CSV table of N, CA, C and O in Angstrom, one decimal:
chain,number,residue,atom,x,y,z
A,1,MET,N,-21.2,-72.6,72.4
A,1,MET,CA,-21.0,-71.2,72.5
A,1,MET,C,-22.1,-70.5,73.3
A,1,MET,O,-23.2,-70.7,73.0
A,2,LYS,N,-21.7,-69.8,74.3
A,2,LYS,CA,-22.7,-69.0,75.1
A,2,LYS,C,-23.0,-67.7,74.3
A,2,LYS,O,-22.2,-67.2,73.5
A,3,LEU,N,-24.1,-67.1,74.7
A,3,LEU,CA,-24.5,-65.8,74.1
A,3,LEU,C,-23.4,-64.7,74.3
A,3,LEU,O,-23.1,-64.0,73.4
A,4,SER,N,-22.8,-64.7,75.5
A,4,SER,CA,-21.7,-63.8,75.8
A,4,SER,C,-20.5,-64.0,74.8
A,4,SER,O,-19.9,-63.1,74.4
A,5,GLU,N,-20.2,-65.3,74.5
A,5,GLU,CA,-19.1,-65.6,73.6
A,5,GLU,C,-19.5,-65.2,72.2
A,5,GLU,O,-18.6,-64.7,71.4
A,6,PHE,N,-20.7,-65.3,71.8
A,6,PHE,CA,-21.2,-64.9,70.5
A,6,PHE,C,-21.0,-63.4,70.4
A,6,PHE,O,-20.5,-62.9,69.4
A,7,ARG,N,-21.4,-62.6,71.4
A,7,ARG,CA,-21.2,-61.2,71.4
A,7,ARG,C,-19.7,-60.8,71.3
A,7,ARG,O,-19.4,-59.9,70.5
A,8,THR,N,-18.9,-61.5,72.0
A,8,THR,CA,-17.5,-61.2,72.0
A,8,THR,C,-16.9,-61.5,70.6
A,8,THR,O,-16.1,-60.8,70.0
A,9,ALA,N,-17.3,-62.6,70.0
A,9,ALA,CA,-16.9,-63.0,68.7
A,9,ALA,C,-17.3,-62.0,67.6
A,9,ALA,O,-16.5,-61.6,66.8
A,10,MET,N,-18.5,-61.5,67.7
A,10,MET,CA,-19.0,-60.5,66.8
A,10,MET,C,-18.2,-59.2,66.9
A,10,MET,O,-17.8,-58.6,65.9
A,11,THR,N,-17.9,-58.8,68.1
A,11,THR,CA,-17.1,-57.5,68.4
A,11,THR,C,-15.7,-57.7,67.9
A,11,THR,O,-15.1,-56.8,67.2
A,12,THR,N,-15.1,-58.9,68.2
A,12,THR,CA,-13.7,-59.1,67.7
A,12,THR,C,-13.6,-59.2,66.2
A,12,THR,O,-12.7,-58.6,65.7
A,13,GLU,N,-14.6,-59.8,65.6
A,13,GLU,CA,-14.5,-60.0,64.1
A,13,GLU,C,-14.9,-58.8,63.4
A,13,GLU,O,-14.3,-58.4,62.3
A,14,PHE,N,-15.9,-58.1,63.8
A,14,PHE,CA,-16.5,-57.0,63.0
A,14,PHE,C,-16.4,-55.6,63.7
A,14,PHE,O,-16.7,-54.6,63.0
A,15,GLY,N,-16.0,-55.5,64.9
A,15,GLY,CA,-16.0,-54.3,65.6
A,15,GLY,C,-17.3,-54.1,66.3
A,15,GLY,O,-18.3,-54.7,65.9
A,16,GLY,N,-17.4,-53.3,67.4
A,16,GLY,CA,-18.6,-53.1,68.1
A,16,GLY,C,-19.8,-52.6,67.4
A,16,GLY,O,-20.8,-53.2,67.4
A,17,ALA,N,-19.6,-51.4,66.7
A,17,ALA,CA,-20.7,-50.8,66.0
A,17,ALA,C,-21.2,-51.7,64.8
A,17,ALA,O,-22.4,-51.9,64.7
A,18,TYR,N,-20.3,-52.1,64.0
A,18,TYR,CA,-20.7,-52.9,62.8
A,18,TYR,C,-21.2,-54.2,63.2
A,18,TYR,O,-22.2,-54.7,62.6
A,19,GLY,N,-20.7,-54.8,64.3
A,19,GLY,CA,-21.2,-56.1,64.8
A,19,GLY,C,-22.6,-56.0,65.2
A,19,GLY,O,-23.5,-56.8,64.9
A,20,ARG,N,-23.0,-54.9,65.9
A,20,ARG,CA,-24.4,-54.6,66.3
A,20,ARG,C,-25.3,-54.4,65.1
A,20,ARG,O,-26.4,-54.9,65.0
A,21,VAL,N,-24.8,-53.7,64.0
A,21,VAL,CA,-25.6,-53.5,62.8
A,21,VAL,C,-25.8,-54.9,62.1
A,21,VAL,O,-27.0,-55.2,61.7
A,22,LEU,N,-24.8,-55.7,62.0
A,22,LEU,CA,-25.0,-57.0,61.4
A,22,LEU,C,-26.0,-57.8,62.2
A,22,LEU,O,-26.9,-58.5,61.6
A,23,ALA,N,-25.9,-57.8,63.5
A,23,ALA,CA,-26.8,-58.6,64.3
A,23,ALA,C,-28.3,-58.2,64.1
A,23,ALA,O,-29.2,-59.0,64.2
A,24,SER,N,-28.5,-56.9,63.9
A,24,SER,CA,-29.9,-56.4,63.8
A,24,SER,C,-30.4,-56.4,62.3
A,24,SER,O,-31.6,-56.5,62.1
A,25,ASP,N,-29.5,-56.3,61.3
A,25,ASP,CA,-29.9,-56.1,59.9
A,25,ASP,C,-29.5,-57.2,58.9
A,25,ASP,O,-30.2,-57.3,57.9
A,26,LEU,N,-28.5,-58.0,59.2
A,26,LEU,CA,-28.1,-59.0,58.2
A,26,LEU,C,-29.2,-60.1,58.1
A,26,LEU,O,-29.5,-60.7,59.1
A,27,VAL,N,-29.7,-60.4,56.9
A,27,VAL,CA,-30.7,-61.4,56.7
A,27,VAL,C,-29.9,-62.7,56.4
A,27,VAL,O,-29.1,-62.8,55.5
A,28,LEU,N,-30.1,-63.7,57.2
A,28,LEU,CA,-29.5,-65.0,57.1
A,28,LEU,C,-30.4,-66.0,56.4
A,28,LEU,O,-31.3,-66.5,57.0
A,29,ARG,N,-30.2,-66.2,55.1
A,29,ARG,CA,-31.0,-67.1,54.3
A,29,ARG,C,-31.1,-68.5,54.9
A,29,ARG,O,-32.2,-69.1,55.0
A,30,GLU,N,-30.0,-69.0,55.4
A,30,GLU,CA,-30.0,-70.4,55.9
A,30,GLU,C,-30.8,-70.5,57.2
A,30,GLU,O,-31.0,-71.6,57.7
A,31,LEU,N,-31.1,-69.4,57.9
A,31,LEU,CA,-31.9,-69.4,59.1
A,31,LEU,C,-33.3,-68.9,58.9
A,31,LEU,O,-33.9,-68.2,59.7
A,32,GLY,N,-33.8,-69.1,57.7
A,32,GLY,CA,-35.2,-68.8,57.4
A,32,GLY,C,-35.4,-67.3,57.1
A,32,GLY,O,-36.5,-66.8,57.3
A,33,GLY,N,-34.4,-66.6,56.7
A,33,GLY,CA,-34.5,-65.2,56.3
A,33,GLY,C,-34.6,-64.3,57.5
A,33,GLY,O,-35.1,-63.2,57.4
A,34,ARG,N,-34.2,-64.8,58.7
A,34,ARG,CA,-34.2,-64.0,59.9
A,34,ARG,C,-32.8,-63.3,60.1
A,34,ARG,O,-31.8,-63.7,59.6
A,35,THR,N,-32.9,-62.2,60.9
A,35,THR,CA,-31.6,-61.6,61.3
A,35,THR,C,-31.0,-62.4,62.4
A,35,THR,O,-31.7,-63.2,63.0
A,36,PRO,N,-29.7,-62.2,62.7
A,36,PRO,CA,-29.1,-62.9,63.9
A,36,PRO,C,-29.9,-62.7,65.2
A,36,PRO,O,-30.2,-63.6,65.9
A,37,ASN,N,-30.3,-61.4,65.4
A,37,ASN,CA,-31.1,-61.2,66.7
A,37,ASN,C,-32.4,-61.9,66.7
A,37,ASN,O,-32.8,-62.4,67.7
A,38,GLU,N,-33.1,-61.9,65.5
A,38,GLU,CA,-34.4,-62.7,65.4
A,38,GLU,C,-34.1,-64.2,65.6
A,38,GLU,O,-34.9,-64.8,66.3
A,39,ALA,N,-33.1,-64.7,65.0
A,39,ALA,CA,-32.8,-66.1,65.2
A,39,ALA,C,-32.5,-66.5,66.6
A,39,ALA,O,-33.0,-67.5,67.1
A,40,LEU,N,-31.7,-65.7,67.3
A,40,LEU,CA,-31.4,-65.9,68.7
A,40,LEU,C,-32.7,-65.8,69.5
A,40,LEU,O,-32.9,-66.7,70.4
A,41,ALA,N,-33.5,-64.8,69.3
A,41,ALA,CA,-34.7,-64.7,70.0
A,41,ALA,C,-35.7,-65.8,69.8
A,41,ALA,O,-36.5,-66.2,70.7
A,42,ALA,N,-35.6,-66.5,68.6
A,42,ALA,CA,-36.4,-67.6,68.3
A,42,ALA,C,-35.9,-68.9,68.9
A,42,ALA,O,-36.5,-70.0,68.7
A,43,GLY,N,-34.7,-68.9,69.5
A,43,GLY,CA,-34.2,-70.1,70.2
A,43,GLY,C,-33.0,-70.7,69.4
A,43,GLY,O,-32.6,-71.8,69.9
A,44,GLU,N,-32.6,-70.2,68.3
A,44,GLU,CA,-31.4,-70.8,67.7
A,44,GLU,C,-30.2,-70.6,68.6
A,44,GLU,O,-30.1,-69.7,69.3
A,45,SER,N,-29.3,-71.6,68.5
A,45,SER,CA,-28.1,-71.5,69.4
A,45,SER,C,-27.2,-70.4,68.9
A,45,SER,O,-27.1,-70.2,67.7
A,46,PRO,N,-26.5,-69.8,69.8
A,46,PRO,CA,-25.5,-68.8,69.4
A,46,PRO,C,-24.5,-69.3,68.4
A,46,PRO,O,-24.1,-68.6,67.4
A,47,ARG,N,-24.1,-70.6,68.6
A,47,ARG,CA,-23.1,-71.2,67.7
A,47,ARG,C,-23.6,-71.3,66.3
A,47,ARG,O,-23.0,-71.0,65.3
A,48,THR,N,-24.9,-71.7,66.1
A,48,THR,CA,-25.5,-71.9,64.8
A,48,THR,C,-25.6,-70.5,64.1
A,48,THR,O,-25.3,-70.4,62.9
A,49,VAL,N,-26.0,-69.5,64.9
A,49,VAL,CA,-26.1,-68.2,64.3
A,49,VAL,C,-24.8,-67.6,63.9
A,49,VAL,O,-24.6,-67.1,62.9
A,50,TRP,N,-23.8,-67.8,64.8
A,50,TRP,CA,-22.4,-67.4,64.5
A,50,TRP,C,-21.9,-68.0,63.2
A,50,TRP,O,-21.4,-67.3,62.3
A,51,LEU,N,-22.0,-69.3,63.1
A,51,LEU,CA,-21.5,-70.0,61.9
A,51,LEU,C,-22.3,-69.5,60.6
A,51,LEU,O,-21.7,-69.4,59.6
A,52,ALA,N,-23.6,-69.2,60.7
A,52,ALA,CA,-24.3,-68.7,59.6
A,52,ALA,C,-23.8,-67.3,59.2
A,52,ALA,O,-23.7,-67.0,58.0
A,53,ILE,N,-23.5,-66.5,60.2
A,53,ILE,CA,-23.0,-65.2,59.9
A,53,ILE,C,-21.6,-65.3,59.2
A,53,ILE,O,-21.3,-64.6,58.2
A,54,CYS,N,-20.8,-66.2,59.7
A,54,CYS,CA,-19.5,-66.4,59.1
A,54,CYS,C,-19.6,-66.8,57.7
A,54,CYS,O,-18.8,-66.3,56.8
A,55,ARG,N,-20.5,-67.8,57.4
A,55,ARG,CA,-20.7,-68.2,56.0
A,55,ARG,C,-21.2,-67.0,55.1
A,55,ARG,O,-20.7,-66.8,54.0
A,56,GLU,N,-22.2,-66.3,55.6
A,56,GLU,CA,-22.8,-65.2,54.9
A,56,GLU,C,-21.8,-64.1,54.6
A,56,GLU,O,-21.9,-63.5,53.5
A,57,THR,N,-20.9,-63.8,55.5
A,57,THR,CA,-20.0,-62.7,55.3
A,57,THR,C,-18.6,-63.1,55.0
A,57,THR,O,-17.6,-62.3,54.9
A,58,ASP,N,-18.4,-64.4,54.6
A,58,ASP,CA,-17.1,-65.0,54.2
A,58,ASP,C,-16.0,-64.8,55.2
A,58,ASP,O,-14.8,-64.5,54.9
A,59,VAL,N,-16.3,-65.0,56.5
A,59,VAL,CA,-15.2,-65.0,57.5
A,59,VAL,C,-14.3,-66.2,57.2
A,59,VAL,O,-14.9,-67.3,57.0
A,60,PRO,N,-13.0,-66.0,57.2
A,60,PRO,CA,-12.1,-67.2,56.9
A,60,PRO,C,-12.4,-68.3,57.9
A,60,PRO,O,-12.6,-68.1,59.1
A,61,VAL,N,-12.2,-69.5,57.5
A,61,VAL,CA,-12.5,-70.7,58.3
A,61,VAL,C,-11.6,-70.7,59.6
A,61,VAL,O,-12.1,-71.0,60.7
A,62,GLU,N,-10.4,-70.2,59.5
A,62,GLU,CA,-9.5,-70.2,60.6
A,62,GLU,C,-10.0,-69.2,61.7
A,62,GLU,O,-9.5,-69.3,62.9
A,63,ARG,N,-10.9,-68.3,61.4
A,63,ARG,CA,-11.4,-67.4,62.4
A,63,ARG,C,-12.8,-67.7,62.9
A,63,ARG,O,-13.4,-67.0,63.7
A,64,ARG,N,-13.4,-68.8,62.3
A,64,ARG,CA,-14.8,-69.1,62.6
A,64,ARG,C,-15.0,-69.7,64.0
A,64,ARG,O,-16.1,-69.8,64.5
A,65,HIS,N,-14.0,-70.1,64.7
A,65,HIS,CA,-14.2,-70.7,66.0
A,65,HIS,C,-14.6,-69.6,67.0
A,65,HIS,O,-15.2,-69.9,68.0
A,66,GLY,N,-14.4,-68.4,66.7
A,66,GLY,CA,-14.9,-67.3,67.5
A,66,GLY,C,-14.0,-66.9,68.7
A,66,GLY,O,-13.3,-67.7,69.2
A,67,ALA,N,-14.0,-65.7,69.1
A,67,ALA,CA,-13.2,-65.2,70.2
A,67,ALA,C,-13.7,-65.8,71.5
A,67,ALA,O,-14.9,-65.9,71.7
A,68,GLY,N,-12.8,-66.2,72.3
A,68,GLY,CA,-13.2,-66.7,73.6
A,68,GLY,C,-13.7,-68.1,73.6
A,68,GLY,O,-14.1,-68.7,74.6
A,69,VAL,N,-13.6,-68.8,72.4
A,69,VAL,CA,-14.1,-70.1,72.3
A,69,VAL,C,-12.9,-71.0,71.8
A,69,VAL,O,-12.2,-70.6,70.9
A,70,PRO,N,-12.7,-72.1,72.4
A,70,PRO,CA,-11.6,-73.0,71.9
A,70,PRO,C,-11.8,-73.4,70.5
A,70,PRO,O,-13.0,-73.6,70.1
A,71,PRO,N,-10.7,-73.5,69.7
A,71,PRO,CA,-10.9,-74.0,68.4
A,71,PRO,C,-11.5,-75.4,68.3
A,71,PRO,O,-11.3,-76.2,69.3
A,72,PRO,N,-12.2,-75.7,67.3
A,72,PRO,CA,-12.8,-77.0,67.2
A,72,PRO,C,-11.8,-78.1,67.1
A,72,PRO,O,-10.7,-77.9,66.5
A,73,ARG,N,-12.1,-79.3,67.7
A,73,ARG,CA,-11.2,-80.4,67.5
A,73,ARG,C,-11.3,-81.0,66.2
A,73,ARG,O,-12.4,-81.2,65.6
A,74,LEU,N,-10.2,-81.3,65.6
A,74,LEU,CA,-10.2,-81.9,64.2
A,74,LEU,C,-10.0,-83.4,64.3
A,74,LEU,O,-9.5,-84.0,65.2
């Protein structure tokens, strides 16, 4: 997942304004208590951050592949 795909997935799932709030304010325990923006700035992959957000906010599994990203192969 590219950073642009991450941003698209956030906007698609949560809306523009709320997606930006989550990226700056949501504390992700599984990523060391960092916010998504902090985790990305520290070098975490956008995919890792996206999946952590999905788990933290209970995004249904069927929507976790993200907008603009092909569904995972099973």
